[in-house]
mmCIF file of C-alpha atoms in Angstrom:
data_model
loop_
_atom_site.group_PDB
_atom_site.id
_atom_site.type_symbol
_atom_site.label_atom_id
_atom_site.label_comp_id
_atom_site.label_asym_id
_atom_site.label_seq_id
_atom_site.Cartn_x
_atom_site.Cartn_y
_atom_site.Cartn_z
ATOM 1 C CA UNK A 1 137.327 140.352 134.886
ATOM 2 C CA UNK A 2 138.663 137.323 132.941
ATOM 3 C CA UNK A 3 136.879 135.054 135.376
ATOM 4 C CA UNK A 4 133.527 136.719 134.784
ATOM 5 C CA UNK A 5 133.952 136.691 130.996
ATOM 6 C CA UNK A 6 134.902 132.950 131.181
ATOM 7 C CA UNK A 7 131.875 132.142 133.351
ATOM 8 C CA UNK A 8 129.609 134.010 131.073
ATOM 9 C CA UNK A 9 130.974 132.066 128.049
ATOM 10 C CA UNK A 10 130.475 128.737 129.720
ATOM 11 C CA UNK A 11 127.008 129.626 130.875
ATOM 12 C CA UNK A 12 125.930 130.688 127.384
ATOM 13 C CA UNK A 13 127.516 127.626 125.777
ATOM 14 C CA UNK A 14 125.433 125.406 128.068
ATOM 15 C CA UNK A 15 122.226 127.256 126.977
ATOM 16 C CA UNK A 16 123.019 126.884 123.325
ATOM 17 C CA UNK A 17 124.052 123.197 123.357
ATOM 18 C CA UNK A 18 121.124 120.805 122.894
ATOM 19 C CA UNK A 19 120.459 118.347 125.758
ATOM 20 C CA UNK A 20 119.578 114.712 125.391
ATOM 21 C CA UNK A 21 115.954 115.597 125.942
ATOM 22 C CA UNK A 22 116.133 118.178 123.189
ATOM 23 C CA UNK A 23 117.623 115.591 120.796
ATOM 24 C CA UNK A 24 114.772 113.162 121.607
ATOM 25 C CA UNK A 25 112.183 115.788 120.997
ATOM 26 C CA UNK A 26 113.859 116.458 117.543
ATOM 27 C CA UNK A 27 113.436 112.789 116.605
ATOM 28 C CA UNK A 28 109.688 112.937 117.096
ATOM 29 C CA UNK A 29 109.305 115.429 114.277
ATOM 30 C CA UNK A 30 110.253 112.786 111.760
ATOM 31 C CA UNK A 31 107.510 111.283 109.596
ATOM 32 C CA UNK A 32 106.346 107.855 111.014
ATOM 33 C CA UNK A 33 107.506 104.908 109.075
ATOM 34 C CA UNK A 34 103.986 103.792 108.118
ATOM 35 C CA UNK A 35 103.490 107.086 106.367
ATOM 36 C CA UNK A 36 106.683 106.732 104.513
ATOM 37 C CA UNK A 37 105.419 103.355 103.300
ATOM 38 C CA UNK A 38 102.297 104.757 101.818
ATOM 39 C CA UNK A 39 104.121 107.681 100.353
ATOM 40 C CA UNK A 40 106.783 105.347 98.826
ATOM 41 C CA UNK A 41 104.316 103.024 97.245
ATOM 42 C CA UNK A 42 102.385 106.015 95.879
ATOM 43 C CA UNK A 43 105.579 107.408 94.359
ATOM 44 C CA UNK A 44 106.413 103.994 92.817
ATOM 45 C CA UNK A 45 103.059 103.899 91.391
ATOM 46 C CA UNK A 46 103.470 107.210 89.712
ATOM 47 C CA UNK A 47 106.670 106.198 88.267
ATOM 48 C CA UNK A 48 105.414 102.892 86.935
ATOM 49 C CA UNK A 49 102.293 104.782 85.440
ATOM 50 C CA UNK A 50 104.646 107.143 83.668
ATOM 51 C CA UNK A 51 106.590 104.247 82.246
ATOM 52 C CA UNK A 52 103.270 102.683 80.979
ATOM 53 C CA UNK A 53 103.433 99.818 83.358
ATOM 54 C CA UNK A 54 99.823 99.822 84.255
ATOM 55 C CA UNK A 55 99.591 96.675 86.293
ATOM 56 C CA UNK A 56 102.684 97.529 88.357
ATOM 57 C CA UNK A 57 101.201 101.033 88.949
ATOM 58 C CA UNK A 58 97.959 99.568 90.102
ATOM 59 C CA UNK A 59 99.797 97.217 92.471
ATOM 60 C CA UNK A 60 101.763 100.143 94.013
ATOM 61 C CA UNK A 61 98.684 102.421 94.221
ATOM 62 C CA UNK A 62 96.695 99.575 95.956
ATOM 63 C CA UNK A 63 99.537 98.979 98.401
ATOM 64 C CA UNK A 64 99.615 102.792 99.213
ATOM 65 C CA UNK A 65 95.854 102.763 99.593
ATOM 66 C CA UNK A 66 96.051 99.909 102.058
ATOM 67 C CA UNK A 67 99.073 101.051 104.006
ATOM 68 C CA UNK A 68 99.055 103.150 107.185
ATOM 69 C CA UNK A 69 99.684 106.626 106.176
ATOM 70 C CA UNK A 70 98.235 110.050 105.419
ATOM 71 C CA UNK A 71 94.603 109.970 104.585
ATOM 72 C CA UNK A 72 95.041 112.242 101.561
ATOM 73 C CA UNK A 73 97.771 109.963 100.083
ATOM 74 C CA UNK A 74 95.790 106.843 100.527
ATOM 75 C CA UNK A 75 92.662 108.404 98.953
ATOM 76 C CA UNK A 76 94.588 109.648 96.095
ATOM 77 C CA UNK A 77 96.086 106.218 95.590
ATOM 78 C CA UNK A 78 92.598 104.665 95.576
ATOM 79 C CA UNK A 79 91.508 107.224 92.870
ATOM 80 C CA UNK A 80 94.548 106.475 90.658
ATOM 81 C CA UNK A 81 94.196 102.703 91.086
ATOM 82 C CA UNK A 82 90.409 102.954 90.124
ATOM 83 C CA UNK A 83 91.220 105.043 87.038
ATOM 84 C CA UNK A 84 93.780 102.515 85.856
ATOM 85 C CA UNK A 85 91.523 99.540 86.481
ATOM 86 C CA UNK A 86 88.891 101.409 84.475
ATOM 87 C CA UNK A 87 91.338 101.766 81.440
ATOM 88 C CA UNK A 88 91.719 98.006 81.562
ATOM 89 C CA UNK A 89 87.892 97.595 81.471
ATOM 90 C CA UNK A 90 87.733 96.430 85.094
ATOM 91 C CA UNK A 91 84.671 98.534 86.164
ATOM 92 C CA UNK A 92 83.794 96.440 89.235
ATOM 93 C CA UNK A 93 87.344 96.784 90.553
ATOM 94 C CA UNK A 94 87.308 100.522 89.749
ATOM 95 C CA UNK A 95 84.056 100.948 91.676
ATOM 96 C CA UNK A 96 85.489 98.896 94.549
ATOM 97 C CA UNK A 97 88.664 101.181 94.704
ATOM 98 C CA UNK A 98 86.568 104.322 94.537
ATOM 99 C CA UNK A 99 84.261 103.088 97.324
ATOM 100 C CA UNK A 100 87.378 102.326 99.373
ATOM 101 C CA UNK A 101 88.728 105.802 98.671
ATOM 102 C CA UNK A 102 85.511 107.508 99.748
ATOM 103 C CA UNK A 103 85.645 105.477 103.005
ATOM 104 C CA UNK A 104 89.165 106.753 103.504
ATOM 105 C CA UNK A 105 88.374 110.433 102.747
ATOM 106 C CA UNK A 106 84.767 111.432 102.253
ATOM 107 C CA UNK A 107 85.759 114.976 101.660
ATOM 108 C CA UNK A 108 87.640 114.084 98.436
ATOM 109 C CA UNK A 109 85.760 115.746 95.534
ATOM 110 C CA UNK A 110 87.263 113.730 92.728
ATOM 111 C CA UNK A 111 86.553 110.407 94.420
ATOM 112 C CA UNK A 112 82.949 111.298 94.914
ATOM 113 C CA UNK A 113 82.526 112.580 91.327
ATOM 114 C CA UNK A 114 84.187 109.521 89.787
ATOM 115 C CA UNK A 115 82.214 107.119 92.005
ATOM 116 C CA UNK A 116 78.934 108.932 91.132
ATOM 117 C CA UNK A 117 79.755 108.670 87.362
ATOM 118 C CA UNK A 118 80.447 104.958 87.545
ATOM 119 C CA UNK A 119 77.238 104.169 89.456
ATOM 120 C CA UNK A 120 74.942 106.010 87.019
ATOM 121 C CA UNK A 121 74.144 103.030 84.916
ATOM 122 C CA UNK A 122 74.179 100.524 87.762
ATOM 123 C CA UNK A 123 72.683 102.361 90.717
ATOM 124 C CA UNK A 124 71.270 105.768 89.813
ATOM 125 C CA UNK A 125 70.106 106.533 93.457
ATOM 126 C CA UNK A 126 73.608 105.635 94.720
ATOM 127 C CA UNK A 127 75.042 107.779 92.012
ATOM 128 C CA UNK A 128 72.838 110.764 93.129
ATOM 129 C CA UNK A 129 74.068 110.346 96.675
ATOM 130 C CA UNK A 130 77.738 110.513 95.576
ATOM 131 C CA UNK A 131 77.234 113.325 93.121
ATOM 132 C CA UNK A 132 75.266 115.418 95.723
ATOM 133 C CA UNK A 133 78.136 114.912 98.210
ATOM 134 C CA UNK A 134 80.655 116.202 95.536
ATOM 135 C CA UNK A 135 78.335 119.129 94.740
ATOM 136 C CA UNK A 136 78.314 119.957 98.379
ATOM 137 C CA UNK A 137 82.133 119.909 98.484
ATOM 138 C CA UNK A 138 82.321 122.342 95.521
ATOM 139 C CA UNK A 139 79.063 124.023 94.415
ATOM 140 C CA UNK A 140 80.783 125.863 91.536
ATOM 141 C CA UNK A 141 82.276 122.608 89.940
ATOM 142 C CA UNK A 142 80.449 122.606 86.580
ATOM 143 C CA UNK A 143 81.335 118.907 85.861
ATOM 144 C CA UNK A 144 78.970 117.659 88.632
ATOM 145 C CA UNK A 145 75.764 119.098 87.305
ATOM 146 C CA UNK A 146 75.402 117.246 83.977
ATOM 147 C CA UNK A 147 76.133 114.054 85.945
ATOM 148 C CA UNK A 148 73.380 114.915 88.449
ATOM 149 C CA UNK A 149 70.950 115.588 85.562
ATOM 150 C CA UNK A 150 71.740 112.224 83.956
ATOM 151 C CA UNK A 151 71.364 110.382 87.293
ATOM 152 C CA UNK A 152 67.959 112.022 88.043
ATOM 153 C CA UNK A 153 66.746 111.418 84.388
ATOM 154 C CA UNK A 154 67.619 107.748 85.005
ATOM 155 C CA UNK A 155 65.414 107.837 88.064
ATOM 156 C CA UNK A 156 62.578 109.478 86.208
ATOM 157 C CA UNK A 157 62.882 112.644 88.202
ATOM 158 C CA UNK A 158 62.231 115.304 85.429
ATOM 159 C CA UNK A 159 62.295 118.436 87.400
ATOM 160 C CA UNK A 160 65.469 117.649 89.142
ATOM 161 C CA UNK A 161 67.093 116.603 85.975
ATOM 162 C CA UNK A 162 65.999 119.854 84.204
ATOM 163 C CA UNK A 163 67.235 122.031 87.112
ATOM 164 C CA UNK A 164 70.721 120.408 87.057
ATOM 165 C CA UNK A 165 70.930 120.620 83.265
ATOM 166 C CA UNK A 166 70.214 124.379 83.440
ATOM 167 C CA UNK A 167 72.846 124.848 86.160
ATOM 168 C CA UNK A 168 75.361 122.797 84.145
ATOM 169 C CA UNK A 169 74.845 125.077 81.067
ATOM 170 C CA UNK A 170 74.948 128.134 83.331
ATOM 171 C CA UNK A 171 78.323 127.094 84.783
ATOM 172 C CA UNK A 172 79.761 126.068 81.393
ATOM 173 C CA UNK A 173 80.017 122.358 81.800
ATOM 174 C CA UNK A 174 81.745 120.292 79.044
ATOM 175 C CA UNK A 175 79.514 120.305 76.016
ATOM 176 C CA UNK A 176 79.706 116.555 75.483
ATOM 177 C CA UNK A 177 78.356 116.038 79.050
ATOM 178 C CA UNK A 178 75.679 118.595 78.608
ATOM 179 C CA UNK A 179 74.619 116.807 75.365
ATOM 180 C CA UNK A 180 74.655 113.484 77.254
ATOM 181 C CA UNK A 181 72.435 115.035 79.935
ATOM 182 C CA UNK A 182 70.095 116.411 77.291
ATOM 183 C CA UNK A 183 69.725 112.943 75.705
ATOM 184 C CA UNK A 184 69.064 111.283 79.098
ATOM 185 C CA UNK A 185 66.412 113.951 79.793
ATOM 186 C CA UNK A 186 64.913 113.535 76.405
ATOM 187 C CA UNK A 187 64.635 109.810 77.099
ATOM 188 C CA UNK A 188 62.313 110.481 79.957
ATOM 189 C CA UNK A 189 58.790 110.194 78.582
ATOM 190 C CA UNK A 190 57.149 113.500 77.932
ATOM 191 C CA UNK A 191 60.166 115.602 78.483
ATOM 192 C CA UNK A 192 61.586 117.970 75.796
ATOM 193 C CA UNK A 193 65.284 118.713 76.052
ATOM 194 C CA UNK A 194 65.983 121.991 77.722
ATOM 195 C CA UNK A 195 67.445 124.596 75.442
#
């Protein structure tokens, strides 16, 4: 009886103990080094931004954007770098970072929206393409519609601009952006602002 109990104990212990193959499989679960680099730079960028070190934050966000790593982290880093460049008055660099971010993650709503906003005065048709992509990602996002109204007004497309302005008002977009859209629409010859 003791022999059977001992044999059963040894057999169960062998089943419970991990083998070398099991240990190797466990190692594969760890995050790859490249992803850790992107995440590390992103975190350092957040810390530098919180300390008010804008240039250092930009440097880290751009490193995260260009490192191998998770697509979402890299796209978020591009957005943050763009916003910081914009605060320094570097519009071209901001547009370049936003464009890079969209290339990294075309499904990133905020990147599409920000890029569309930046392009309105420079390339209204390009702005419309980015803003429509943002709208398609979230049709209930009120902040997209006044920007679409402004972009279409810049292109002289009155009907589209009016339609987007009405939608912006209906969804409760920010009053200052609705006013900007109304002014853009009023600037199109022969168009009265939509009430």
